[in-house]
Amino acid sequence: MHSSLTCDLFCTVVDNYGDIGVCWRLARQLVQEHGCIVRLWVDDLTAFHRLCPEIDVQVQHQRVAGVDILHWDHDAVTLPAQWTPGEMVIEAFACDLPPGVLDAMSRQPRPPVWLNLEYLSAEPWVREHHALASPHPRLPLVRHFFFPGFEPGTGGLIHETGLEQQQQAFGTGTAGRQRLWHQLGIAPPPADACLVSLFAYANRALPSLLEQWRIAPQPVVCLVPEGLAATQIGQLCGAPEPTIQPASGAAGAPAGWRRGNLTILPIPFVRQERYDELLWACDVNFVRGEDSFVRAQWARKPFVWQIYPQAEEAHLEKLDAFLTRYLALLPAREANVVRNTWHAWNDPVHHPALDWAAFYATLATQRAAAAAWAARLLALGDLAANLVAFCENRLK
Ligand code: TRH
């Protein structure tokens, strides 16, 4: 463990939770596993508060989980008196450091290692661009592009030490699940149900999926964190029915919807550390954006990714780049089913309706592939360790 590498990590929240989700996870890991001294600059504490309820949205400077958190305004940043930039300065997702910060960096006797942490993509060009240097046109500073990724030669993925042990401990026995259901305020789902978590943007393919779950031969229990998908379900299904699943022991089972073989239960947005447990507990996870997408891979469960939509459908190429890598671990027939499902979920206009029965029939094969995939990713080394090593090398 490095004893005291200092780090400033700058984050602007574009929308939703992915920007701060990634930065908060990384900041904690740099402190906890690498002994770094981290200042996390965030422009939107409201989104942050959802992931970490200890965050006080009124406060400009606070310390949580060993991380110094500063509320900043990108266009009018006020640097604390005596502030000197850390040895490592990370600009998350090209959030564009203000001139005052760059000037302070350039005045250091030894300029910081300046990194732009990029968005995650499985596209082949990522490897060639990872770690490339770009000198500042005016100041004596060099920016490096740090790309997370899925293959050697990239920055890897965020992965905390001990995650597998935690998942194993959760999976052994029923205590972990019982605690989770209790915290979510729901009754333990029936043992024969297919349990699905649904974290998604509003999606045109959702009505057809709900209908297929309604008539599925096996019961489906769908847990929907509050947010965009839950709002869409509310619009589709009308007012929730109160106490839909009278709980044996679970107090305050939330209102939800029951349609045929489908039960939909809205659940609260949980703190970030708890979200993994939801993924571990479910048979299939619908995830989105960047961070939940990565967590679903560590959960080693079948999953369906809704990629963050981009202009001119650029995201669909990224989706296929990931599918090409991931589906290489599945036999051709099952790979086809998964590809069709993901295409239908992400691009319902151009693809036939999602076929849940076909997807459900491949779950066992998908589980095996998901485990093999996670083992392969683990071998890449994790992003925080790769970042620290990169920085230390340049500081030698
Ligand atoms: O919220 P996202 O869609 O985030 C983003 C942003 O839209 C961002 O602008 C975009 O650039 C990026 O996607 C690609 O999805 P994501 O990345 O999965 O982030 C969600 C975070 O919320 C993640 O850290 C997990 C966390 N989370 C909880 O902490 N509790 C919960 O209950 C749930 C459902 C999620």
Tab-separated table of C-alpha atoms and ligand atoms in Angstrom:
chain	number	residue	atom	x	y	z
A	1	MET	CA	0.000	0.000	0.000
A	2	HIS	CA	1.362	3.440	-0.941
A	3	SER	CA	1.384	5.518	2.201
A	4	SER	CA	0.326	8.966	1.110
A	5	LEU	CA	-0.182	9.569	-2.593
A	6	THR	CA	-2.301	12.719	-2.738
A	7	CYS	CA	-5.106	12.881	-5.249
A	8	ASP	CA	-7.637	15.423	-6.487
A	9	LEU	CA	-10.534	13.839	-8.321
A	10	PHE	CA	-12.848	16.223	-10.203
A	11	CYS	CA	-16.369	15.147	-11.118
A	12	THR	CA	-19.242	16.906	-12.814
A	13	VAL	CA	-22.600	15.186	-12.770
A	14	VAL	CA	-23.978	15.236	-16.316
A	15	ASP	CA	-27.152	13.408	-15.345
A	16	ASN	CA	-28.298	10.410	-13.343
A	17	TYR	CA	-25.813	8.651	-11.063
A	18	GLY	CA	-23.051	7.160	-13.186
A	19	ASP	CA	-20.540	10.019	-13.048
A	20	ILE	CA	-20.605	10.354	-9.295
A	21	GLY	CA	-21.180	6.594	-8.932
A	22	VAL	CA	-17.859	5.808	-10.580
A	23	CYS	CA	-15.979	8.642	-8.840
A	24	TRP	CA	-17.266	7.824	-5.380
A	25	ARG	CA	-16.422	4.155	-5.730
A	26	LEU	CA	-12.950	4.993	-6.996
A	27	ALA	CA	-12.298	7.622	-4.311
A	28	ARG	CA	-13.200	5.186	-1.524
A	29	GLN	CA	-11.031	2.473	-2.950
A	30	LEU	CA	-8.031	4.770	-3.383
A	31	VAL	CA	-8.292	5.669	0.303
A	32	GLN	CA	-9.149	2.259	1.703
A	33	GLU	CA	-6.893	0.036	-0.351
A	34	HIS	CA	-4.067	2.305	-1.433
A	35	GLY	CA	-3.739	4.715	1.470
A	36	CYS	CA	-4.185	7.712	-0.839
A	37	ILE	CA	-5.267	11.084	0.494
A	38	VAL	CA	-8.211	11.946	-1.720
A	39	ARG	CA	-10.138	15.145	-2.325
A	40	LEU	CA	-13.249	14.542	-4.376
A	41	TRP	CA	-14.696	17.623	-6.078
A	42	VAL	CA	-18.361	17.216	-6.989
A	43	ASP	CA	-20.737	19.768	-8.498
A	44	ASP	CA	-24.010	18.029	-7.556
A	45	LEU	CA	-24.395	16.792	-4.011
A	46	THR	CA	-28.032	15.798	-4.486
A	47	ALA	CA	-27.170	12.923	-6.795
A	48	PHE	CA	-24.315	12.030	-4.441
A	49	HIS	CA	-26.675	11.960	-1.444
A	50	ARG	CA	-28.736	9.228	-3.126
A	51	LEU	CA	-25.688	6.967	-3.292
A	52	CYS	CA	-24.404	7.943	0.120
A	53	PRO	CA	-26.997	9.306	2.573
A	54	GLU	CA	-24.251	10.690	4.883
A	55	ILE	CA	-23.576	13.435	2.331
A	56	ASP	CA	-24.924	16.743	3.585
A	57	VAL	CA	-26.104	18.637	0.524
A	58	GLN	CA	-25.784	21.986	2.329
A	59	VAL	CA	-22.135	21.680	3.151
A	60	GLN	CA	-19.246	22.916	0.985
A	61	HIS	CA	-16.571	20.770	2.541
A	62	GLN	CA	-17.088	17.489	4.362
A	63	ARG	CA	-15.293	14.250	5.053
A	64	VAL	CA	-17.022	10.915	4.520
A	65	ALA	CA	-15.401	7.463	4.534
A	66	GLY	CA	-11.986	9.087	4.743
A	67	VAL	CA	-12.546	11.122	1.562
A	68	ASP	CA	-12.501	14.944	1.614
A	69	ILE	CA	-15.478	16.082	-0.407
A	70	LEU	CA	-15.673	19.575	-1.856
A	71	HIS	CA	-18.728	21.007	-3.513
A	72	TRP	CA	-17.467	22.888	-6.568
A	73	ASP	CA	-18.902	24.989	-9.297
A	74	HIS	CA	-17.106	24.322	-12.528
A	75	ASP	CA	-17.623	27.829	-13.881
A	76	ALA	CA	-16.801	29.683	-10.687
A	77	VAL	CA	-14.529	27.401	-8.748
A	78	THR	CA	-13.207	28.789	-5.483
A	79	LEU	CA	-10.017	27.062	-4.510
A	80	PRO	CA	-9.450	26.732	-0.772
A	81	ALA	CA	-6.702	28.967	0.625
A	82	GLN	CA	-3.375	27.137	0.761
A	83	TRP	CA	-4.643	24.556	-1.710
A	84	THR	CA	-1.939	22.746	-3.558
A	85	PRO	CA	-2.906	20.174	-6.152
A	86	GLY	CA	-2.321	16.511	-5.346
A	87	GLU	CA	0.392	14.398	-6.947
A	88	MET	CA	-2.348	12.803	-9.040
A	89	VAL	CA	-5.115	14.954	-10.540
A	90	ILE	CA	-7.959	13.039	-12.128
A	91	GLU	CA	-10.419	14.782	-14.389
A	92	ALA	CA	-13.334	12.369	-14.599
A	93	PHE	CA	-15.021	11.923	-17.961
A	94	ALA	CA	-13.395	14.955	-19.582
A	95	CYS	CA	-15.053	17.296	-17.087
A	96	ASP	CA	-12.582	19.938	-18.197
A	97	LEU	CA	-10.503	21.504	-15.439
A	98	PRO	CA	-10.984	25.262	-14.961
A	99	PRO	CA	-8.033	27.569	-15.769
A	100	GLY	CA	-7.448	28.353	-12.067
A	101	VAL	CA	-6.869	24.685	-11.317
A	102	LEU	CA	-4.580	24.219	-14.304
A	103	ASP	CA	-2.570	27.295	-13.359
A	104	ALA	CA	-2.134	26.018	-9.808
A	105	MET	CA	-1.013	22.646	-11.189
A	106	SER	CA	1.515	24.257	-13.491
A	107	ARG	CA	3.030	26.274	-10.634
A	108	GLN	CA	4.012	23.130	-8.741
A	109	PRO	CA	7.771	22.448	-8.678
A	110	ARG	CA	6.801	19.000	-9.871
A	111	PRO	CA	3.545	19.102	-11.846
A	112	PRO	CA	0.979	16.471	-10.887
A	113	VAL	CA	0.294	13.382	-12.943
A	114	TRP	CA	-2.805	14.586	-14.758
A	115	LEU	CA	-5.248	11.987	-15.954
A	116	ASN	CA	-8.475	12.108	-17.831
A	117	LEU	CA	-10.515	9.114	-16.707
A	118	GLU	CA	-12.552	8.168	-19.754
A	119	TYR	CA	-15.918	6.453	-20.158
A	120	LEU	CA	-15.901	2.692	-20.411
A	121	SER	CA	-16.052	1.149	-23.852
A	122	ALA	CA	-15.269	-2.285	-25.278
A	123	GLU	CA	-14.344	-0.875	-28.661
A	124	PRO	CA	-11.013	-2.105	-30.041
A	125	TRP	CA	-9.520	1.386	-30.411
A	126	VAL	CA	-9.549	1.856	-26.611
A	127	ARG	CA	-6.376	-0.161	-26.160
A	128	GLU	CA	-4.432	2.003	-28.603
A	129	HIS	CA	-5.578	5.186	-26.911
A	130	HIS	CA	-5.112	4.094	-23.331
A	131	ALA	CA	-2.384	6.059	-21.524
A	132	LEU	CA	-1.664	8.365	-24.458
A	133	ALA	CA	-0.149	11.689	-23.468
A	134	SER	CA	-1.300	15.083	-24.659
A	135	PRO	CA	0.855	18.097	-23.728
A	136	HIS	CA	-1.022	21.250	-22.770
A	137	PRO	CA	-0.660	23.858	-25.553
A	138	ARG	CA	0.428	26.617	-23.185
A	139	LEU	CA	1.297	25.271	-19.743
A	140	PRO	CA	4.042	22.833	-18.752
A	141	LEU	CA	1.498	20.086	-18.124
A	142	VAL	CA	0.814	16.727	-19.754
A	143	ARG	CA	-2.584	15.092	-19.702
A	144	HIS	CA	-2.898	11.312	-19.994
A	145	PHE	CA	-5.986	9.518	-21.208
A	146	PHE	CA	-6.851	6.668	-18.902
A	147	PHE	CA	-9.330	4.229	-20.378
A	148	PRO	CA	-11.088	1.572	-18.361
A	149	GLY	CA	-11.513	-1.541	-20.431
A	150	PHE	CA	-12.039	-5.220	-20.885
A	151	GLU	CA	-8.696	-6.356	-22.264
A	152	PRO	CA	-5.012	-6.258	-21.391
A	153	GLY	CA	-3.455	-2.939	-22.238
A	154	THR	CA	-6.429	-0.951	-20.900
A	155	GLY	CA	-6.979	0.412	-17.392
A	156	GLY	CA	-9.257	-2.492	-16.369
A	157	LEU	CA	-12.390	-2.093	-14.269
A	158	ILE	CA	-13.105	-0.886	-10.766
A	159	HIS	CA	-13.107	-3.923	-8.504
A	160	GLU	CA	-12.670	-3.864	-4.753
A	161	THR	CA	-10.512	-6.420	-3.005
A	162	GLY	CA	-12.636	-8.979	-1.190
A	163	LEU	CA	-15.703	-8.588	-3.406
A	164	GLU	CA	-15.860	-12.304	-4.213
A	165	GLN	CA	-15.616	-13.226	-0.528
A	166	GLN	CA	-18.451	-10.822	0.258
A	167	GLN	CA	-20.590	-12.304	-2.463
A	168	GLN	CA	-19.828	-15.823	-1.267
A	169	ALA	CA	-20.720	-14.919	2.307
A	170	PHE	CA	-23.969	-13.392	1.078
A	171	GLY	CA	-24.781	-16.478	-0.986
A	172	THR	CA	-24.178	-18.952	1.809
A	173	GLY	CA	-27.335	-19.474	3.809
A	174	THR	CA	-30.385	-17.271	3.816
A	175	ALA	CA	-29.427	-14.628	6.381
A	176	GLY	CA	-28.059	-12.150	3.822
A	177	ARG	CA	-31.150	-12.357	1.657
A	178	GLN	CA	-33.509	-12.099	4.607
A	179	ARG	CA	-31.713	-8.955	5.738
A	180	LEU	CA	-31.894	-7.514	2.230
A	181	TRP	CA	-35.651	-8.164	1.870
A	182	HIS	CA	-36.201	-6.613	5.253
A	183	GLN	CA	-34.176	-3.518	4.313
A	184	LEU	CA	-36.071	-3.200	1.045
A	185	GLY	CA	-39.332	-3.572	2.957
A	186	ILE	CA	-40.552	-6.526	0.927
A	187	ALA	CA	-41.645	-10.043	1.720
A	188	PRO	CA	-39.256	-12.865	0.825
A	189	PRO	CA	-40.141	-13.722	-2.794
A	190	PRO	CA	-41.490	-17.237	-3.455
A	191	ALA	CA	-38.706	-19.801	-3.943
A	192	ASP	CA	-39.896	-20.826	-7.409
A	193	ALA	CA	-40.028	-17.251	-8.772
A	194	CYS	CA	-37.556	-15.850	-11.247
A	195	LEU	CA	-36.237	-12.799	-9.465
A	196	VAL	CA	-35.367	-9.832	-11.651
A	197	SER	CA	-33.919	-6.437	-10.757
A	198	LEU	CA	-34.837	-3.705	-13.201
A	199	PHE	CA	-32.602	-0.625	-13.210
A	200	ALA	CA	-33.311	1.047	-16.531
A	201	TYR	CA	-34.099	4.238	-18.386
A	202	ALA	CA	-37.614	4.603	-19.771
A	203	ASN	CA	-37.782	1.966	-22.498
A	204	ARG	CA	-40.149	1.309	-25.394
A	205	ALA	CA	-39.565	-2.425	-25.059
A	206	LEU	CA	-40.845	-2.467	-21.483
A	207	PRO	CA	-44.594	-2.953	-22.172
A	208	SER	CA	-43.930	-6.087	-24.232
A	209	LEU	CA	-41.558	-7.436	-21.595
A	210	LEU	CA	-44.107	-6.911	-18.825
A	211	GLU	CA	-46.721	-8.691	-20.904
A	212	GLN	CA	-44.410	-11.664	-21.455
A	213	TRP	CA	-43.682	-11.845	-17.740
A	214	ARG	CA	-47.412	-11.722	-17.042
A	215	ILE	CA	-48.054	-14.862	-19.075
A	216	ALA	CA	-44.762	-16.628	-18.298
A	217	PRO	CA	-45.150	-20.196	-17.004
A	218	GLN	CA	-42.965	-19.455	-13.973
A	219	PRO	CA	-43.721	-16.589	-11.578
A	220	VAL	CA	-41.604	-13.497	-12.112
A	221	VAL	CA	-40.915	-11.053	-9.290
A	222	CYS	CA	-39.520	-7.796	-10.632
A	223	LEU	CA	-37.828	-5.427	-8.190
A	224	VAL	CA	-37.704	-1.875	-9.526
A	225	PRO	CA	-35.593	0.775	-7.814
A	226	GLU	CA	-37.365	4.110	-7.659
A	227	GLY	CA	-36.541	6.176	-10.712
A	228	LEU	CA	-37.170	6.259	-14.436
A	229	ALA	CA	-38.299	2.656	-15.011
A	230	ALA	CA	-40.520	2.708	-11.919
A	231	THR	CA	-42.164	5.888	-13.198
A	232	GLN	CA	-42.770	4.279	-16.581
A	233	ILE	CA	-44.279	1.206	-14.932
A	234	GLY	CA	-46.550	3.465	-12.924
A	235	GLN	CA	-47.733	5.089	-16.153
A	236	LEU	CA	-48.293	1.708	-17.798
A	237	CYS	CA	-49.912	-0.110	-14.917
A	238	GLY	CA	-51.785	2.647	-13.102
A	239	ALA	CA	-51.872	3.161	-9.380
A	240	PRO	CA	-50.088	0.461	-7.394
A	241	GLU	CA	-52.128	-1.982	-5.387
A	242	PRO	CA	-51.474	-1.625	-1.673
A	243	THR	CA	-49.724	-4.429	0.214
A	244	ILE	CA	-49.508	-6.641	-2.776
A	245	GLN	CA	-47.579	-9.459	-1.176
A	246	PRO	CA	-48.790	-9.945	2.354
A	247	ALA	CA	-45.501	-10.728	3.988
A	248	SER	CA	-44.734	-13.462	6.360
A	249	GLY	CA	-42.867	-11.256	8.754
A	250	ALA	CA	-41.926	-8.386	6.410
A	251	ALA	CA	-43.375	-5.250	7.819
A	252	GLY	CA	-44.676	-2.615	5.467
A	253	ALA	CA	-44.557	-4.523	2.167
A	254	PRO	CA	-44.762	-1.749	-0.411
A	255	ALA	CA	-47.533	-1.159	-2.843
A	256	GLY	CA	-46.862	-2.879	-6.155
A	257	TRP	CA	-48.579	-4.489	-9.092
A	258	ARG	CA	-49.711	-8.025	-9.711
A	259	ARG	CA	-50.612	-9.077	-13.233
A	260	GLY	CA	-51.017	-12.813	-13.929
A	261	ASN	CA	-47.727	-14.472	-13.046
A	262	LEU	CA	-45.929	-11.155	-12.662
A	263	THR	CA	-45.392	-9.267	-9.424
A	264	ILE	CA	-43.714	-5.871	-9.632
A	265	LEU	CA	-42.370	-4.388	-6.428
A	266	PRO	CA	-40.956	-0.878	-6.269
A	267	ILE	CA	-37.971	-0.769	-3.955
A	268	PRO	CA	-36.042	2.144	-2.487
A	269	PHE	CA	-32.817	3.341	-4.065
A	270	VAL	CA	-30.233	1.802	-1.752
A	271	ARG	CA	-26.815	3.153	-0.757
A	272	GLN	CA	-24.134	2.207	-3.244
A	273	GLU	CA	-22.512	-0.537	-1.157
A	274	ARG	CA	-25.891	-2.297	-0.839
A	275	TYR	CA	-26.676	-2.322	-4.549
A	276	ASP	CA	-24.346	-5.296	-5.084
A	277	GLU	CA	-26.483	-7.392	-2.751
A	278	LEU	CA	-29.520	-6.776	-4.892
A	279	LEU	CA	-27.590	-7.999	-7.950
A	280	TRP	CA	-26.324	-11.057	-6.078
A	281	ALA	CA	-29.826	-11.934	-4.885
A	282	CYS	CA	-31.534	-11.787	-8.289
A	283	ASP	CA	-31.557	-14.352	-11.106
A	284	VAL	CA	-31.420	-11.728	-13.845
A	285	ASN	CA	-30.311	-8.093	-13.584
A	286	PHE	CA	-31.275	-5.296	-15.904
A	287	VAL	CA	-28.613	-2.613	-15.583
A	288	ARG	CA	-27.694	0.575	-17.395
A	289	GLY	CA	-25.072	3.297	-17.880
A	290	GLU	CA	-21.614	2.367	-16.681
A	291	ASP	CA	-21.260	1.518	-13.012
A	292	SER	CA	-24.262	-0.815	-12.579
A	293	PHE	CA	-23.219	-2.470	-15.848
A	294	VAL	CA	-19.822	-3.282	-14.340
A	295	ARG	CA	-21.320	-4.435	-11.045
A	296	ALA	CA	-23.593	-6.845	-12.919
A	297	GLN	CA	-20.504	-8.418	-14.443
A	298	TRP	CA	-18.882	-8.894	-11.046
A	299	ALA	CA	-22.155	-10.426	-9.796
A	300	ARG	CA	-21.670	-13.283	-12.299
A	301	LYS	CA	-25.368	-13.391	-13.089
A	302	PRO	CA	-27.201	-13.191	-16.430
A	303	PHE	CA	-27.840	-9.534	-17.192
A	304	VAL	CA	-29.280	-7.196	-19.785
A	305	TRP	CA	-27.535	-3.884	-20.337
A	306	GLN	CA	-29.320	-0.716	-21.360
A	307	ILE	CA	-26.509	1.437	-22.657
A	308	TYR	CA	-26.617	5.212	-22.120
A	309	PRO	CA	-28.069	6.606	-25.360
A	310	GLN	CA	-25.858	8.897	-27.435
A	311	ALA	CA	-26.412	11.155	-30.417
A	312	GLU	CA	-26.537	9.476	-33.827
A	313	GLU	CA	-26.912	6.107	-32.162
A	314	ALA	CA	-23.169	5.935	-31.466
A	315	HIS	CA	-24.031	3.863	-28.421
A	316	LEU	CA	-25.237	0.929	-30.521
A	317	GLU	CA	-21.715	0.364	-31.836
A	318	LYS	CA	-20.445	0.321	-28.262
A	319	LEU	CA	-23.129	-2.141	-27.318
A	320	ASP	CA	-22.067	-4.477	-30.121
A	321	ALA	CA	-18.402	-4.095	-29.225
A	322	PHE	CA	-19.187	-5.421	-25.765
A	323	LEU	CA	-21.463	-8.168	-27.063
A	324	THR	CA	-18.753	-9.396	-29.412
A	325	ARG	CA	-16.376	-9.932	-26.514
A	326	TYR	CA	-18.853	-11.253	-23.983
A	327	LEU	CA	-20.796	-13.582	-26.244
A	328	ALA	CA	-17.622	-15.307	-27.432
A	329	LEU	CA	-17.970	-17.294	-24.216
A	330	LEU	CA	-21.405	-18.660	-25.139
A	331	PRO	CA	-22.351	-21.338	-27.671
A	332	ALA	CA	-23.656	-19.808	-30.920
A	333	ARG	CA	-27.349	-20.514	-30.298
A	334	GLU	CA	-27.388	-19.033	-26.791
A	335	ALA	CA	-25.201	-16.139	-27.900
A	336	ASN	CA	-27.782	-15.322	-30.529
A	337	VAL	CA	-30.577	-15.302	-28.003
A	338	VAL	CA	-28.697	-12.943	-25.703
A	339	ARG	CA	-27.721	-10.664	-28.590
A	340	ASN	CA	-31.333	-10.487	-29.778
A	341	THR	CA	-32.518	-9.699	-26.268
A	342	TRP	CA	-30.023	-6.879	-25.780
A	343	HIS	CA	-30.749	-5.483	-29.231
A	344	ALA	CA	-34.475	-5.525	-28.589
A	345	TRP	CA	-33.969	-3.824	-25.218
A	346	ASN	CA	-31.737	-1.094	-26.655
A	347	ASP	CA	-33.145	-0.571	-30.107
A	348	PRO	CA	-36.768	-1.737	-30.141
A	349	VAL	CA	-37.542	0.231	-33.286
A	350	HIS	CA	-35.178	-1.838	-35.426
A	351	HIS	CA	-35.360	-5.187	-33.685
A	352	PRO	CA	-38.127	-7.698	-33.120
A	353	ALA	CA	-39.724	-7.832	-29.709
A	354	LEU	CA	-37.669	-9.207	-26.897
A	355	ASP	CA	-38.284	-12.938	-26.462
A	356	TRP	CA	-38.276	-13.585	-22.721
A	357	ALA	CA	-39.003	-17.329	-22.996
A	358	ALA	CA	-35.941	-17.832	-25.198
A	359	PHE	CA	-33.796	-15.737	-22.865
A	360	TYR	CA	-35.076	-17.578	-19.798
A	361	ALA	CA	-34.230	-20.936	-21.369
A	362	THR	CA	-30.555	-19.940	-21.651
A	363	LEU	CA	-30.049	-18.787	-18.053
A	364	ALA	CA	-27.956	-21.767	-16.939
A	365	THR	CA	-25.570	-21.348	-19.878
A	366	GLN	CA	-25.423	-17.616	-19.241
A	367	ARG	CA	-24.497	-18.165	-15.600
A	368	ALA	CA	-21.519	-20.301	-16.596
A	369	ALA	CA	-20.412	-17.724	-19.175
A	370	ALA	CA	-20.808	-14.880	-16.661
A	371	ALA	CA	-18.507	-16.679	-14.206
A	372	ALA	CA	-15.889	-17.314	-16.900
A	373	TRP	CA	-16.135	-13.693	-18.048
A	374	ALA	CA	-15.613	-12.315	-14.532
A	375	ALA	CA	-12.589	-14.576	-14.029
A	376	ARG	CA	-11.089	-13.223	-17.231
A	377	LEU	CA	-11.707	-9.605	-16.168
A	378	LEU	CA	-10.154	-10.188	-12.766
A	379	ALA	CA	-6.909	-11.169	-14.436
A	380	LEU	CA	-6.608	-7.620	-15.883
A	381	GLY	CA	-5.929	-6.061	-12.506
A	382	ASP	CA	-8.314	-3.456	-11.164
A	383	LEU	CA	-8.617	0.146	-12.261
A	384	ALA	CA	-7.627	1.785	-8.957
A	385	ALA	CA	-4.464	-0.317	-8.685
A	386	ASN	CA	-3.646	0.360	-12.337
A	387	LEU	CA	-4.133	4.094	-11.798
A	388	VAL	CA	-1.884	4.174	-8.752
A	389	ALA	CA	0.818	2.148	-10.513
A	390	PHE	CA	0.620	4.442	-13.546
A	391	CYS	CA	0.978	7.500	-11.350
A	392	GLU	CA	3.789	6.098	-9.210
A	393	ASN	CA	5.750	5.187	-12.315
A	394	ARG	CA	5.593	8.735	-13.539
A	395	LEU	CA	6.531	10.158	-10.163
A	396	LYS	CA	9.694	8.033	-9.859
B	1	TRH	O1	-27.370	6.405	-13.449
B	1	TRH	P1	-26.741	5.950	-14.697
B	1	TRH	O2	-27.596	5.902	-15.868
B	1	TRH	O3	-25.526	6.858	-14.962
B	1	TRH	C1	-24.897	7.324	-16.077
B	1	TRH	C2	-25.148	8.754	-16.289
B	1	TRH	O4	-26.310	8.873	-17.065
B	1	TRH	C3	-23.977	9.368	-16.949
B	1	TRH	O5	-24.205	10.679	-17.356
B	1	TRH	C4	-23.538	8.538	-18.094
B	1	TRH	O6	-22.424	9.123	-18.585
B	1	TRH	C5	-23.248	7.160	-17.609
B	1	TRH	O7	-24.413	6.599	-17.049
B	1	TRH	C6	-22.730	6.237	-18.681
B	1	TRH	O8	-26.148	4.453	-14.509
B	1	TRH	P2	-24.886	3.871	-13.724
B	1	TRH	O9	-23.611	4.243	-14.392
B	1	TRH	O10	-25.130	2.450	-13.564
B	1	TRH	O11	-24.904	4.563	-12.307
B	1	TRH	C7	-25.836	4.248	-11.322
B	1	TRH	C8	-25.208	4.275	-9.953
B	1	TRH	O12	-26.212	4.184	-8.966
B	1	TRH	C9	-24.263	3.114	-9.712
B	1	TRH	O13	-23.125	3.564	-8.994
B	1	TRH	C10	-25.061	2.179	-8.850
B	1	TRH	C11	-25.869	3.142	-8.053
B	1	TRH	N1	-27.102	2.639	-7.421
B	1	TRH	C12	-27.221	2.707	-6.052
B	1	TRH	O14	-26.277	3.131	-5.350
B	1	TRH	N2	-28.383	2.291	-5.468
B	1	TRH	C13	-29.428	1.800	-6.199
B	1	TRH	O15	-30.456	1.434	-5.601
B	1	TRH	C14	-29.275	1.725	-7.605
B	1	TRH	C15	-30.394	1.156	-8.433
B	1	TRH	C16	-28.116	2.163	-8.201
